[in-house]
Structure formats: C-alpha cells, structure tokens
Amino acid sequence: MFQDFKHVGDRPVAIQVKEYVKRLIIKGSLQSDQKLPSTREMSGLLKVSRNTVIAAYEGLEDDGFAYAIPGKGSYVAAMAGHVAADQGGAEGSFTWQIDWKARMNDYAVSAVELDRMKQGIRAPKGTISFTSIAPDEQLFDLGDVRRAFLDRMAIEGQMLLNYGYAKGYKPLIDYLMRYMENKGVDLSGKDMLITSGFTEGFDMVLSALRPSARRGAAICENPTHHTAIKNLKLQGFELTGIPMERDGIDVEQLEAVLQKQPTRFDLAYLTPSYHNPTGIVMSPAKRSAVMSLMTRYQIPVIEDGFNEELRYSGAHVAPLIATAGQGNGVIYIGSHSKVLFPGLRVGWVLGDRALIDHLESIKRARTIHTSTIDQSILYQYLLNGNFDKYVKKARMEYKRKYELTKASCETYLPETQLSGDGGLHLFLTFPSGVNTHRLLEACKEQGVIFTPGDRFFIQEGEGLNTLRLGFSRVTDEHIEQGIRIIGEQLTKFL
Amino acid sequence: MFQDFKHVGDRPVAIQVKEYVKRLIIKGSLQSDQKLPSTREMSGLLKVSRNTVIAAYEGLEDDGFAYAIPGKGSYVAAMAGHVAADQGGAEGSFTWQIDWKARMNDYAVSAVELDRMKQGIRAPKGTISFTSIAPDEQLFDLGDVRRAFLDRMAIEGQMLLNYGYAKGYKPLIDYLMRYMENKGVDLSGKDMLITSGFTEGFDMVLSALRPSARRGAAICENPTHHTAIKNLKLQGFELTGIPMERDGIDVEQLEAVLQKQPTRFDLAYLTPSYHNPTGIVMSPAKRSAVMSLMTRYQIPVIEDGFNEELRYSGAHVAPLIATAGQGNGVIYIGSHSKVLFPGLRVGWVLGDRALIDHLESIKRARTIHTSTIDQSILYQYLLNGNFDKYVKKARMEYKRKYELTKASCETYLPETQLSGDGGLHLFLTFPSGVNTHRLLEACKEQGVIFTPGDRFFIQEGEGLNTLRLGFSRVTDEHIEQGIRIIGEQLTKFL
C-alpha cells in the first residue's frame, strides 16, 4: 500500500496526501480503527516531508476520517453509513434503481426535445463554421476586465462575496436606469430587475404572464430567435407568427390578425433593433405603427433589445419602450452579454414597477440573486468607460466582416436574397425548392457548416430555403472561402 | 445652456460630455438639425479640453445622436420614435396603462405571497440581529479570491468571457465529482450539473419532477428550511411534514405515513447533515433506516447538503447518496456558497445520468449557463487548497461562537430546549404558550431581533413557541447581551 501516490504540480501537497488517504478509507483499503503509518514512516513511503504528513493527518481528523490517540498515533475513524464499492452489489439493500426517464414530466421532456444544442451540427476540427453568433473573443479587452475586478474588489472588499439583493447590485441598477434614460425612456413608474442574462429575464416574464387556467397565446415575428420560440413553447404559449418585410414586421398582417381575434393574445414578443435571424432593423414608421396597434388592442410587448448596441451607422432609433413614453405596456429585456462578454451572465428587465416587484420575488425563488462578482465587474467596466471604447472597436471590426460577407454572397450566391443591416450575421433566402438541410449535408462534406433557417420559423416546414450565416468568429479568409464553397454546392440544387 | 455640466471623478470625461449632450437631445433641449457649438466653443463652455469635446462628438456620431458636415460642424440627428418627456401627456397616443397586478398569474402572486424577504423583520441600525445565517464576511480571505481570479485569467484568458456550457465549467465538474467521490459516493451511472447556487438546482429538480396532470406530493422534515417550503409550494407540491427528534427525522412516524399511503409521494426532501432550522445532524442509524424505507417505497430523495462542510467534530458521516451505493434514488444538491461565498452563485446537482441530462436542457432554457467567472474563481480557489484552509478557520471561529451562544442560552434561558450540533445557528423551543412573534415585538423594543420559528413549519400555527438564533454575524459581546435581553423579555411571557 501507499506505493501509488503521485502528486500533481499546482495543488498543496498536504491536501493531496489527505485526499489520497481518504480514498483508501472510502474504498475500504484502510479499515476502521486501523492504525495509520507514523508520520515519519508515511513521509518515507510517500516521499513527502514529514510536516506535509502531519498537516494531512490533521486534515483527516478535521474532516472526521481519522482520530489521534496521544502518544500512540493516528487511526482510521469508523465510516458511518458507507456502502464500500466492493460490497455494493452484495449488501445492495439501498441500491434501488429509479427509471428517471419515466418520471420526467411534460416540461422536462419538452425541454430536451426543444433543446437545439443537443441536436447541434457537429463537424470535424478545421471546418469553417458560420453557426455561431457569439462575439469574437479576440476583441475582448482582458486587461480592462481584470482592472474592473480589482478596482471593485478594492472598493467593496468582502461585501462583494456575501449575499446580495434579488433585485440586483444597486450601483449597476442605477447605471443602467440612466443608460436606458439616455435611450429616451421615460422612467416614471418603471423599475429594473437584474437577471442572469436575457434568457432568465425572458423566462421569468413568461412564467409570470402565462395564464393560470389555459394555454397562453403570443404574437411574434416570423422567423424569430429560436431560443425565444423554445421558451415560449416551454411555457405553454401558442405562437402566431407575423411575416417579416425588409423594414420589419408586416404591419398589415399584424393588424389583420388582431382584428380577427382582438382579445386572443396575452403578449407580443418583438426584436425591433437587430432582429434575429434576419438582422433587420425595424423602421421608425413601423415602430409607431406597431405601438399604435398594441395600444389599440392593449397587448403587452416584450421588447428584446438584442444587439441594439451594434448598430454600425445611421441615426439613433429609440427602442419601443421609449416610444411608449409614460405608458407601461412595454417590458424591455436587455443584455450586454451578447455584444460584450457572454461568460458574464448579466441582463436586465425594465418595466412597470408592479410587474418588476413580482419578478423580483420570482427571481429570489429561482436563483436568490445574480452573481455579485459578474454584476460588479460589469458595473466597474462600464463606469471606467471601457464599454464605449470596446463597442467602437467591435463595431468597426464587425462592420468590416459584415461587408466582406455581403460582398462574398453577392459574388458567389448571386441568386440569393440577403437580409441583415449589421450585427453578427446575415440571413439568406434561396429560391424555393432549395432545401438548406440538404445543402448543409453537401457543404459539410466540403468542410463548411451554417445554421439552416427553418428552426427560426414558427411552423414546421417553413423557411426550408433559408439559412443564417454568423460571421463574428470566422476569419476573413474563411468567410470568402466558405461562401464560395456554399455557392459551388448550391448550383447542384438549383 | 451648457451651464449645468459637472463631471464626476472616476469616469472618462469625454463619455460624461457625450452623455450630457445626449440627455439634452433626449429631453428636447437640443432639436433635430440644430448645430452644436464648435468644439472650441464647447470646450470653453464646459471647461474641458478641446480633445475631450472632439472625442465626445465622435461618440455622439457613433451612437447616431449627431452627424458632422465637413467644414461646417456637428449637428443634432433626428430622433426617430421619441416621445419627448414634456409632450408625453400631450401626444400620449402610445402611453396606455396596463394593470399589471391583474395580469399576474397564480405563480407570480404566490411568489410574492411566499416571499419572506418582503415581510422581513426591519429594525433600526444598532439592533442586535440573530436573523442571519449568512457567513461572516470578516473571515473571507479576499487575497486568495483575488489570486484565484488572476491565476485563472492568466491560464484561460478570453475563453472565460465567452459562452460556456449549460452543464457547467468542465474543470469544476471534474473537481466536484472527485470531491463527492471522497465523501464515499459511487459515481457509476451518475452525472453532475452546475447551477447558480442550491436554490436554482432545487427549483429545477422540482420543476422536472412535478407531476404534469395533478398536484405533487412531497415528504419533508418538520420543521424545515423555509425557502425549500416556498419552492415546493410554488411548484405545486402538497407537503407532509414528519417531526424531528434529537437525532433526526422521526422514523416511526415516517413509516406510519408511508404505510398509510404507500404510493402517494413523488419525492422526499431531506437535510440530513445540518438540518435547518434545528441544526440537527441525522444519526448514522437513522440514515440507514430512512434509506431502507425510501427503497421499500421507491421514493426519490432530494438530499440538501446544507453546510455539511461545517461539522465541528465527530466522525465523518456519509451523505445519503453515498449510503445508496450504486442506487440512483438520491439526488444530492450541494453548494459551497453557504459556507464560503454566497456572492458567488455556484451549486451542483449530483444524480442519475438520465436525470441530469434533462436538467441540463432545463438549465439551458432558463439561464444558458452559470457565470463562468464564478465557476472558474471557485475552481481555482479550491484547486489552490484555499478551501481547506478557510474551512479550518471558519470551523474554529463558528465553533467558538456556537459554544458561547449555547452557554448564554443555558445561563439566560434555562427553561428552554436547545437544538443544534453546530453550524451557524441554534434552534430554541420554549414552553408551549410562549408566542415568539410577541416575544420578538418585545425584544425589538430592547434592540434585539431573531427569526420566529413558525415559518419553518409546514402547517400554519405550528412552532409558535420556537425561534432560530443565527450567530454567525454577531459579535461575542452582542451574543451574550442579546440572549440576556431575550431572557429578560421571556420572563414576561412565562
């Protein structure tokens, strides 16, 4: 025994010795009340210093795995309640098996069925992938993030590590309220909740607005963000999709749907700023028209502020919540995660005070509060002015890639309808009859993948001739090369 | 105009100027196509450098709030879709009001009603408060946390800031799997999901196990953690509480309940290690007895690993999930947050692989993934061996406070039944007839507050003669003084 101890570099050796002995006890190789080798002996056996062994034995005692008899040595403590690995089958009395799959309810089953990540497109290394719309981490200014952390730590110290508030980190709320005010939002009667990213905010809002006694009904753009479709379906909403035009949702169709069933809808989910997947920015005229309809039919709007910050050019366009003035019909869900750092899970919900009060309790019941470290790093980073600097750089870089992607599409995919006014992706519509799942199969063999567009549509079978090209994490060379390959394969399907 | 600009210290001045001008535009003080003062002029007006103004104007252009005419100057861009604050009432066309309270569903209403924090005991500053069981932040080793962050940043760099995996940060999962194995858990057939603290894990497990077609039924200790009661109720479970004895749940009662309705229960929620609020550690004999019953009746167990790490002394007692050997009937939910840093929202669920697979999809639908920063700081902190060092210090300090609290209770509250084998709190039971809400009112006037115990009980009106004393954040002096005051007030009620 004790021959197979090996310690690894970057962890205190005494802890490694403690854990090693613990495992021998757990496995049953060391029995209750068995004497452990003396510290001098063990030091020789494991080839570590005697002080290390002394510290390890103390640790074993602290954790209840050993006891010391003064003048005699250390002994293995009795292991209460253990089923030793080698007798698990024999004793077996508690080792019953539950069929967990059979115990899962509809919600859990749907969560798996609707989980696109689990049906993700796998491709060998070296494949040119247009599937991601995550930011390019090469742009991240790590030094600024590190400084933000250290700055905040120096100011707040231990407080950052103890419990925070469900509503969020106060300095960040204040900052973001002002930030939204600077987008033209009238804050009177409104309040804000910090969430762990957009998704948590969206899911919580839906869980509060889902009717108790019947299925909910929601209006959305068609196509729209597939994660939003997933969450709406998971929360039991039936979706009515309104087609997209070049300048945003088709307002006439929207009106027709509302006229037909004026009291049917519980809410509308809209992404006016960088619609995902089409990349379309809703025109100011349409924003007014949409808000006017929503007002007439009294339908609450969930506004997805998705990548609003990445507009490359043009005049500032106010979000819907600003257009609503003192009205409280719009719930705005924002996040810097998508532009800035997705690893920091911070988003916010801005809306009517009574609504936020309910969401705060739901937040507390679900996750207590969002990571204070994340919130405080983001706050200090914003305060230090790094965000403005970063966005300037990011806009420039993504704009360049956007133009390259667009030009490559125009060269190699001449028959294709393009949409996307910026952001991190373009949306392509081929002549009907082209099936982008089959196109994907063909391209994959040539080392190129993308996201077929049908998953962004409400009804199965819609949008089979569409695809989304995410370019944020693809090099210039690969953008051109990848689109050329897609073009070559496409000719086989035309 | 421009007279009221004041810049604050710790934020780049150009950004402050940009935001200042933005607000003037938003408020309507600057109109569309109005010429902005020249950079030289503005520099004089605001008393900032000309370069600062140039940078601010550039920022306004980037954000679409201004445009430049070469050779002429900068102009205010048209504000599309804005309702200026001073005309909100007048235009008013979109400013409809929704009665959000009326739109809230049962879940949202219950979340508020069950939200104890909103009915919290408020007390003036200087009050001696025994209400908290959060760790004492004075014990936090900030330097070690800072180093863990910097170490991990140096190793992983930008990767830490981009999207992670729903399942969790791989090195942390590997570490915690090993950690659980060292507690005697047989990992075969099991898997782990990282969550944003215990609460998220618990809420997700319940949302997956809640029956689709009827209300759920759960067994739990009585009293038990009030947050757990809240989450169980919110997810629609009916609770059957089993009384506590000195060494844990009353096994005879448990058996009687199961015999009576052998197929009724969907799950049991148990906290064997540091039961909250009683502080009782379930004896090894009872652990076996409980597991034997759960096996016989095939009832899944959710094991709350609450503060297991804080045991002050005695032999190691295996968690229930270790007792189950290769069985998959126990779902263990752990968290270092309660002992270590609650501000870092990291917990884990360990259980059957098929179950974890479903929970992973639910996690993705709810919050995408837990903060990578939090996970990686925790991982590096653990790897560096800081946890063992910290727990040693924390155990010593809390043990001392525990003994002081216990001694003070024995001195000043001689007629009181005490429970609690350690942890961060003691649970007190007075002779029946004493109402701790009324006692609290009396004590509050003398500057002492605590948590009345009835909120930990399943049925309304139970446990009115009990209270929980959290001592982790109370000074030695205040512990003695506070308990003396409680004792003085108590005599009035006996």
Coordinates of N, CA, C and O in Angstrom, one line a residue, chain B residues 310-436:
Chain B
L310 N -19.4 22.2 7.5 CA -19.2 22.9 8.8 C -19.2 22.0 10.0 O -19.2 22.6 11.1
R311 N -19.2 20.7 9.9 CA -19.3 19.9 11.1 C -18.0 20.2 11.9 O -16.9 20.2 11.4
Y312 N -18.2 20.4 13.2 CA -17.1 20.8 14.0 C -16.3 19.7 14.4 O -15.1 19.8 14.7
S313 N -16.9 18.5 14.6 CA -16.1 17.4 15.2 C -16.9 16.1 15.0 O -18.0 16.1 14.4
G314 N -16.4 15.0 15.4 CA -17.0 13.7 15.3 C -16.6 13.1 14.0 O -16.0 13.7 13.1
A315 N -16.9 11.8 13.9 CA -16.5 11.0 12.7 C -17.3 11.5 11.5 O -18.4 12.1 11.6
H316 N -16.7 11.3 10.3 CA -17.3 11.6 9.1 C -18.6 10.8 8.9 O -18.6 9.6 9.2
V317 N -19.7 11.5 8.5 CA -20.9 10.7 8.3 C -21.2 10.9 6.8 O -21.2 12.0 6.2
A318 N -21.4 9.8 6.1 CA -21.6 9.8 4.7 C -23.0 10.4 4.4 O -23.9 10.2 5.1
P319 N -23.0 11.2 3.3 CA -24.3 11.6 2.8 C -25.2 10.5 2.4 O -24.7 9.4 2.1
L320 N -26.5 10.7 2.3 CA -27.4 9.6 1.9 C -27.1 9.1 0.5 O -27.2 7.9 0.3
I321 N -26.6 9.9 -0.4 CA -26.3 9.5 -1.7 C -25.1 8.5 -1.7 O -25.0 7.6 -2.6
A322 N -24.3 8.6 -0.7 CA -23.2 7.6 -0.5 C -23.8 6.3 0.0 O -23.4 5.2 -0.4
T323 N -24.7 6.4 0.9 CA -25.3 5.2 1.5 C -26.1 4.4 0.4 O -26.2 3.2 0.6
A324 N -26.5 5.1 -0.6 CA -27.3 4.4 -1.7 C -26.4 3.6 -2.6 O -26.9 2.9 -3.5
G325 N -25.1 3.7 -2.4 CA -24.2 2.9 -3.3 C -24.4 3.1 -4.8 O -24.4 4.3 -5.2
Q326 N -24.7 2.1 -5.5 CA -24.9 2.2 -6.9 C -26.3 2.5 -7.3 O -26.7 2.7 -8.4
G327 N -27.2 2.6 -6.2 CA -28.6 3.0 -6.5 C -28.6 4.4 -7.0 O -27.7 5.2 -6.8
N328 N -29.7 4.8 -7.7 CA -29.8 6.1 -8.3 C -31.0 6.9 -7.7 O -31.5 7.8 -8.4
G329 N -31.4 6.5 -6.5 CA -32.6 7.1 -6.0 C -32.4 8.4 -5.3 O -33.4 9.1 -4.9
V330 N -31.2 8.8 -5.1 CA -30.9 10.1 -4.3 C -30.4 11.1 -5.3 O -29.5 10.9 -6.1
I331 N -30.9 12.3 -5.2 CA -30.4 13.5 -5.9 C -29.8 14.4 -4.9 O -30.4 14.9 -4.0
Y332 N -28.5 14.6 -5.0 CA -27.8 15.4 -4.0 C -27.6 16.8 -4.5 O -27.1 17.0 -5.7
I333 N -28.0 17.8 -3.8 CA -27.8 19.2 -4.2 C -26.8 19.8 -3.2 O -27.1 19.9 -2.0
G334 N -25.7 20.3 -3.7 CA -24.7 20.9 -2.8 C -24.4 22.3 -3.2 O -24.7 22.8 -4.3
S335 N -23.7 23.0 -2.4 CA -23.3 24.3 -2.6 C -22.2 24.7 -1.6 O -22.2 24.3 -0.5
H336 N -21.2 25.4 -2.1 CA -20.2 25.9 -1.2 C -20.6 27.4 -0.8 O -19.9 27.9 0.1
S337 N -21.6 27.9 -1.5 CA -22.0 29.3 -1.3 C -22.3 29.6 0.2 O -22.0 30.7 0.7
K338 N -22.9 28.7 0.9 CA -23.4 29.0 2.2 C -22.3 29.1 3.2 O -22.3 29.8 4.1
V339 N -21.3 28.2 3.0 CA -20.1 28.2 3.9 C -19.1 29.3 3.5 O -18.5 30.0 4.2
L340 N -18.9 29.3 2.1 CA -17.8 30.1 1.6 C -18.3 31.5 1.2 O -18.3 32.3 2.0
F341 N -18.7 31.7 -0.1 CA -19.0 33.0 -0.5 C -20.4 33.0 -1.2 O -20.5 32.6 -2.4
P342 N -21.4 33.4 -0.5 CA -22.8 33.4 -1.1 C -22.8 34.3 -2.3 O -23.7 34.1 -3.2
G343 N -22.0 35.3 -2.4 CA -22.0 36.2 -3.6 C -21.6 35.5 -4.9 O -22.0 35.9 -6.0
L344 N -20.8 34.4 -4.8 CA -20.5 33.5 -5.9 C -21.7 32.5 -6.0 O -21.8 31.7 -5.1
R345 N -22.5 32.6 -7.0 CA -23.7 31.8 -7.1 C -23.3 30.5 -7.8 O -23.5 30.3 -9.0
V346 N -22.8 29.5 -7.1 CA -22.4 28.2 -7.6 C -22.9 27.1 -6.7 O -22.6 27.0 -5.6
G347 N -23.7 26.2 -7.3 CA -24.0 24.9 -6.6 C -23.9 23.8 -7.6 O -23.5 24.0 -8.7
W348 N -24.3 22.6 -7.1 CA -24.3 21.5 -8.1 C -25.3 20.4 -7.7 O -25.8 20.3 -6.6
V349 N -25.8 19.7 -8.8 CA -26.7 18.6 -8.6 C -26.0 17.4 -9.0 O -25.5 17.3 -10.2
L350 N -26.0 16.4 -8.2 CA -25.4 15.1 -8.5 C -26.5 14.1 -8.5 O -27.2 13.9 -7.5
G351 N -26.6 13.3 -9.6 CA -27.6 12.3 -9.6 C -27.5 11.4 -10.8 O -26.5 11.5 -11.5
D352 N -28.6 10.6 -11.0 CA -28.6 9.7 -12.2 C -28.4 10.5 -13.5 O -28.9 11.6 -13.7
R353 N -27.7 9.8 -14.4 CA -27.2 10.4 -15.6 C -28.4 10.9 -16.5 O -28.4 12.0 -17.1
A354 N -29.5 10.1 -16.6 CA -30.6 10.4 -17.4 C -31.3 11.7 -16.8 O -31.8 12.5 -17.5
L355 N -31.4 11.7 -15.5 CA -32.0 12.9 -14.8 C -31.2 14.2 -15.1 O -31.8 15.2 -15.5
I356 N -29.9 14.1 -15.0 CA -29.0 15.2 -15.2 C -29.1 15.7 -16.6 O -29.1 16.9 -16.9
D357 N -29.3 14.8 -17.6 CA -29.5 15.1 -19.0 C -30.7 16.0 -19.2 O -30.6 17.0 -19.9
H358 N -31.8 15.7 -18.5 CA -33.0 16.5 -18.6 C -32.7 17.9 -17.9 O -33.1 18.9 -18.4
L359 N -32.1 17.8 -16.8 CA -31.9 19.1 -16.0 C -31.0 20.0 -16.8 O -31.2 21.2 -16.8
E360 N -30.1 19.4 -17.6 CA -29.2 20.3 -18.4 C -30.0 21.1 -19.4 O -29.7 22.3 -19.6
S361 N -31.0 20.4 -20.0 CA -31.8 21.2 -21.0 C -32.7 22.2 -20.3 O -32.9 23.3 -20.9
I362 N -33.1 21.9 -19.1 CA -33.9 22.9 -18.4 C -33.0 24.1 -18.0 O -33.4 25.3 -18.2
K363 N -31.8 23.8 -17.6 CA -30.8 24.8 -17.2 C -30.6 25.7 -18.5 O -30.6 27.0 -18.3
R364 N -30.4 25.1 -19.6 CA -30.1 25.9 -20.8 C -31.3 26.8 -21.2 O -31.1 28.0 -21.6
A365 N -32.5 26.3 -21.0 CA -33.7 27.1 -21.3 C -33.9 28.2 -20.3 O -34.5 29.2 -20.6
R366 N -33.3 28.1 -19.1 CA -33.6 29.1 -18.1 C -32.5 30.2 -18.0 O -32.8 31.3 -17.8
T367 N -31.2 29.7 -17.9 CA -30.2 30.7 -17.7 C -29.0 30.5 -18.6 O -27.9 31.0 -18.3
I368 N -29.1 29.6 -19.6 CA -28.0 29.3 -20.6 C -26.9 28.6 -19.8 O -26.6 27.4 -20.0
H369 N -26.2 29.2 -18.9 CA -25.2 28.6 -18.0 C -24.9 29.5 -16.9 O -25.2 30.7 -16.9
T370 N -24.3 28.9 -15.8 CA -23.9 29.6 -14.7 C -22.6 30.5 -15.0 O -21.8 30.0 -15.8
S371 N -22.5 31.6 -14.4 CA -21.4 32.5 -14.7 C -20.1 31.8 -14.7 O -19.7 31.1 -13.7
T372 N -19.4 31.9 -15.8 CA -18.1 31.2 -15.9 C -17.0 31.8 -15.0 O -16.2 31.1 -14.4
I373 N -17.1 33.1 -14.8 CA -16.2 33.8 -13.8 C -16.4 33.2 -12.4 O -15.4 32.8 -11.8
D374 N -17.6 33.1 -12.0 CA -17.9 32.5 -10.7 C -17.3 31.1 -10.6 O -16.7 30.7 -9.6
Q375 N -17.6 30.3 -11.6 CA -17.2 28.9 -11.6 C -15.7 28.8 -11.6 O -15.1 27.9 -10.9
S376 N -15.1 29.6 -12.4 CA -13.6 29.4 -12.5 C -12.9 30.0 -11.3 O -11.9 29.4 -10.9
I377 N -13.4 31.0 -10.7 CA -12.8 31.5 -9.5 C -12.9 30.4 -8.4 O -12.0 30.1 -7.7
L378 N -14.1 29.9 -8.3 CA -14.3 28.8 -7.3 C -13.4 27.6 -7.5 O -12.7 27.1 -6.6
Y379 N -13.3 27.2 -8.8 CA -12.5 26.1 -9.1 C -11.0 26.4 -8.7 O -10.4 25.5 -8.1
Q380 N -10.5 27.5 -9.1 CA -9.1 27.8 -8.8 C -8.8 27.9 -7.3 O -7.8 27.5 -6.8
Y381 N -9.8 28.5 -6.7 CA -9.7 28.7 -5.2 C -9.6 27.3 -4.5 O -8.8 27.1 -3.6
L382 N -10.5 26.4 -5.0 CA -10.5 25.0 -4.5 C -9.1 24.3 -4.8 O -8.5 23.7 -4.0
L383 N -8.7 24.5 -6.1 CA -7.5 23.8 -6.5 C -6.3 24.3 -5.8 O -5.4 23.5 -5.4
N384 N -6.3 25.6 -5.5 CA -5.1 26.2 -4.7 C -5.1 25.7 -3.3 O -4.2 26.1 -2.5
G385 N -6.1 25.0 -2.9 CA -6.1 24.5 -1.5 C -6.6 25.5 -0.5 O -6.5 25.3 0.7
N386 N -7.2 26.6 -1.0 CA -7.7 27.6 -0.1 C -8.9 27.2 0.8 O -9.1 27.6 1.9
F387 N -9.7 26.3 0.1 CA -11.0 25.9 0.8 C -10.7 25.2 2.1 O -11.3 25.5 3.2
D388 N -9.7 24.3 2.1 CA -9.4 23.5 3.3 C -8.9 24.5 4.4 O -9.3 24.3 5.6
K389 N -8.1 25.4 4.0 CA -7.5 26.4 4.9 C -8.7 27.2 5.5 O -8.7 27.5 6.7
Y390 N -9.5 27.7 4.6 CA -10.6 28.5 5.0 C -11.6 27.8 6.0 O -12.0 28.4 7.0
V391 N -12.0 26.6 5.6 CA -12.9 25.9 6.4 C -12.4 25.6 7.8 O -13.1 25.6 8.8
K392 N -11.1 25.3 7.9 CA -10.5 25.1 9.2 C -10.6 26.3 10.1 O -11.0 26.2 11.2
K393 N -10.4 27.5 9.5 CA -10.5 28.7 10.2 C -12.0 29.0 10.6 O -12.3 29.4 11.7
A394 N -12.9 28.8 9.6 CA -14.3 29.0 9.8 C -14.9 28.1 10.9 O -15.6 28.6 11.8
R395 N -14.5 26.8 10.8 CA -15.0 25.9 11.8 C -14.6 26.3 13.2 O -15.4 26.3 14.2
M396 N -13.4 26.7 13.4 CA -12.9 27.1 14.7 C -13.6 28.3 15.2 O -14.1 28.4 16.4
E397 N -13.8 29.3 14.3 CA -14.5 30.6 14.7 C -15.9 30.3 15.0 O -16.4 30.8 16.1
Y398 N -16.6 29.6 14.2 CA -18.0 29.3 14.4 C -18.3 28.4 15.6 O -19.3 28.5 16.3
K399 N -17.3 27.5 15.8 CA -17.5 26.6 17.0 C -17.4 27.4 18.3 O -18.2 27.2 19.2
R400 N -16.5 28.4 18.3 CA -16.3 29.2 19.5 C -17.7 30.0 19.7 O -18.2 30.1 20.8
K401 N -18.2 30.6 18.6 CA -19.4 31.3 18.7 C -20.6 30.4 19.1 O -21.5 30.8 19.9
Y402 N -20.6 29.2 18.6 CA -21.6 28.3 18.9 C -21.6 28.0 20.4 O -22.7 28.0 21.1
E403 N -20.4 27.7 20.9 CA -20.4 27.4 22.4 C -20.8 28.6 23.2 O -21.4 28.4 24.3
L404 N -20.4 29.8 22.8 CA -20.7 31.0 23.5 C -22.3 31.1 23.5 O -22.9 31.4 24.5
T405 N -22.9 30.9 22.3 CA -24.3 31.1 22.2 C -25.0 30.0 23.1 O -26.0 30.4 23.8
K406 N -24.5 28.8 23.0 CA -25.1 27.7 23.8 C -25.0 28.0 25.3 O -26.0 27.9 26.1
A407 N -23.8 28.5 25.7 CA -23.6 28.8 27.1 C -24.5 29.9 27.6 O -25.1 29.9 28.7
S408 N -24.6 30.9 26.7 CA -25.5 32.1 27.0 C -27.0 31.7 27.2 O -27.7 32.1 28.0
C409 N -27.4 30.8 26.3 CA -28.8 30.3 26.3 C -29.0 29.5 27.6 O -30.0 29.7 28.3
E410 N -28.0 28.7 28.0 CA -28.1 27.9 29.2 C -28.2 28.8 30.5 O -28.9 28.5 31.4
T411 N -27.5 29.9 30.4 CA -27.5 30.9 31.5 C -28.8 31.7 31.6 O -29.4 31.8 32.6
Y412 N -29.2 32.3 30.4 CA -30.3 33.3 30.4 C -31.6 32.7 30.0 O -32.6 33.3 30.2
L413 N -31.6 31.5 29.5 CA -32.9 30.9 29.0 C -33.0 29.5 29.6 O -33.0 28.5 28.8
P414 N -32.9 29.3 30.9 CA -32.7 28.0 31.5 C -33.9 27.0 31.2 O -33.7 25.8 31.1
E415 N -35.1 27.5 30.9 CA -36.2 26.6 30.7 C -36.4 26.2 29.3 O -37.4 25.7 28.9
T416 N -35.4 26.5 28.5 CA -35.6 26.4 27.0 C -34.9 25.1 26.5 O -33.8 24.8 26.9
Q417 N -35.6 24.5 25.5 CA -35.0 23.3 24.9 C -34.1 23.8 23.7 O -34.6 24.5 22.8
L418 N -32.9 23.4 23.7 CA -31.9 23.8 22.6 C -31.7 22.7 21.6 O -31.6 21.6 22.0
S419 N -31.6 23.0 20.4 CA -31.1 22.0 19.4 C -30.1 22.7 18.5 O -30.2 23.9 18.2
G420 N -29.2 21.9 17.9 CA -28.2 22.4 17.1 C -26.8 21.8 17.4 O -26.3 22.0 18.5
D421 N -26.3 21.0 16.5 CA -25.0 20.3 16.8 C -23.9 21.1 16.2 O -22.8 20.6 16.0
G422 N -24.1 22.3 15.8 CA -23.1 23.1 15.2 C -23.6 24.1 14.1 O -24.7 24.6 14.3
G423 N -22.9 24.3 13.1 CA -23.4 25.1 12.0 C -23.4 26.6 12.4 O -22.5 27.0 13.1
L424 N -24.3 27.4 12.0 CA -24.3 28.8 12.2 C -25.5 29.3 13.0 O -25.8 30.5 13.0
H425 N -26.2 28.4 13.6 CA -27.4 28.8 14.3 C -27.8 27.7 15.4 O -27.4 26.6 15.3
L426 N -28.6 28.2 16.3 CA -29.3 27.3 17.3 C -30.8 27.4 17.2 O -31.3 28.5 16.7
F427 N -31.5 26.4 17.5 CA -32.9 26.4 17.5 C -33.5 26.3 18.9 O -33.1 25.4 19.6
L428 N -34.4 27.2 19.3 CA -34.9 27.2 20.6 C -36.4 26.9 20.7 O -37.1 27.4 19.9
T429 N -36.7 26.0 21.6 CA -38.2 25.7 21.8 C -38.5 26.1 23.3 O -37.9 25.6 24.2
F430 N -39.5 27.0 23.4 CA -39.9 27.4 24.7 C -41.1 26.6 25.2 O -41.7 25.9 24.3
P431 N -41.5 26.7 26.4 CA -42.7 26.0 26.9 C -43.9 26.5 26.0 O -43.9 27.6 25.6
S432 N -44.8 25.6 25.7 CA -45.9 26.0 24.8 C -46.7 27.1 25.5 O -46.8 27.1 26.7
G433 N -47.2 27.9 24.7 CA -47.9 29.1 25.3 C -47.1 30.4 25.0 O -47.6 31.5 24.9
V434 N -45.8 30.2 24.9 CA -44.9 31.4 24.6 C -45.1 31.6 23.1 O -44.9 30.7 22.3
N435 N -45.4 32.8 22.7 CA -45.5 33.2 21.3 C -44.3 34.0 20.9 O -44.2 35.1 21.3
T436 N -43.5 33.4 20.0 CA -42.2 34.1 19.7 C -42.4 35.4 18.8 O -41.5 36.2 18.7

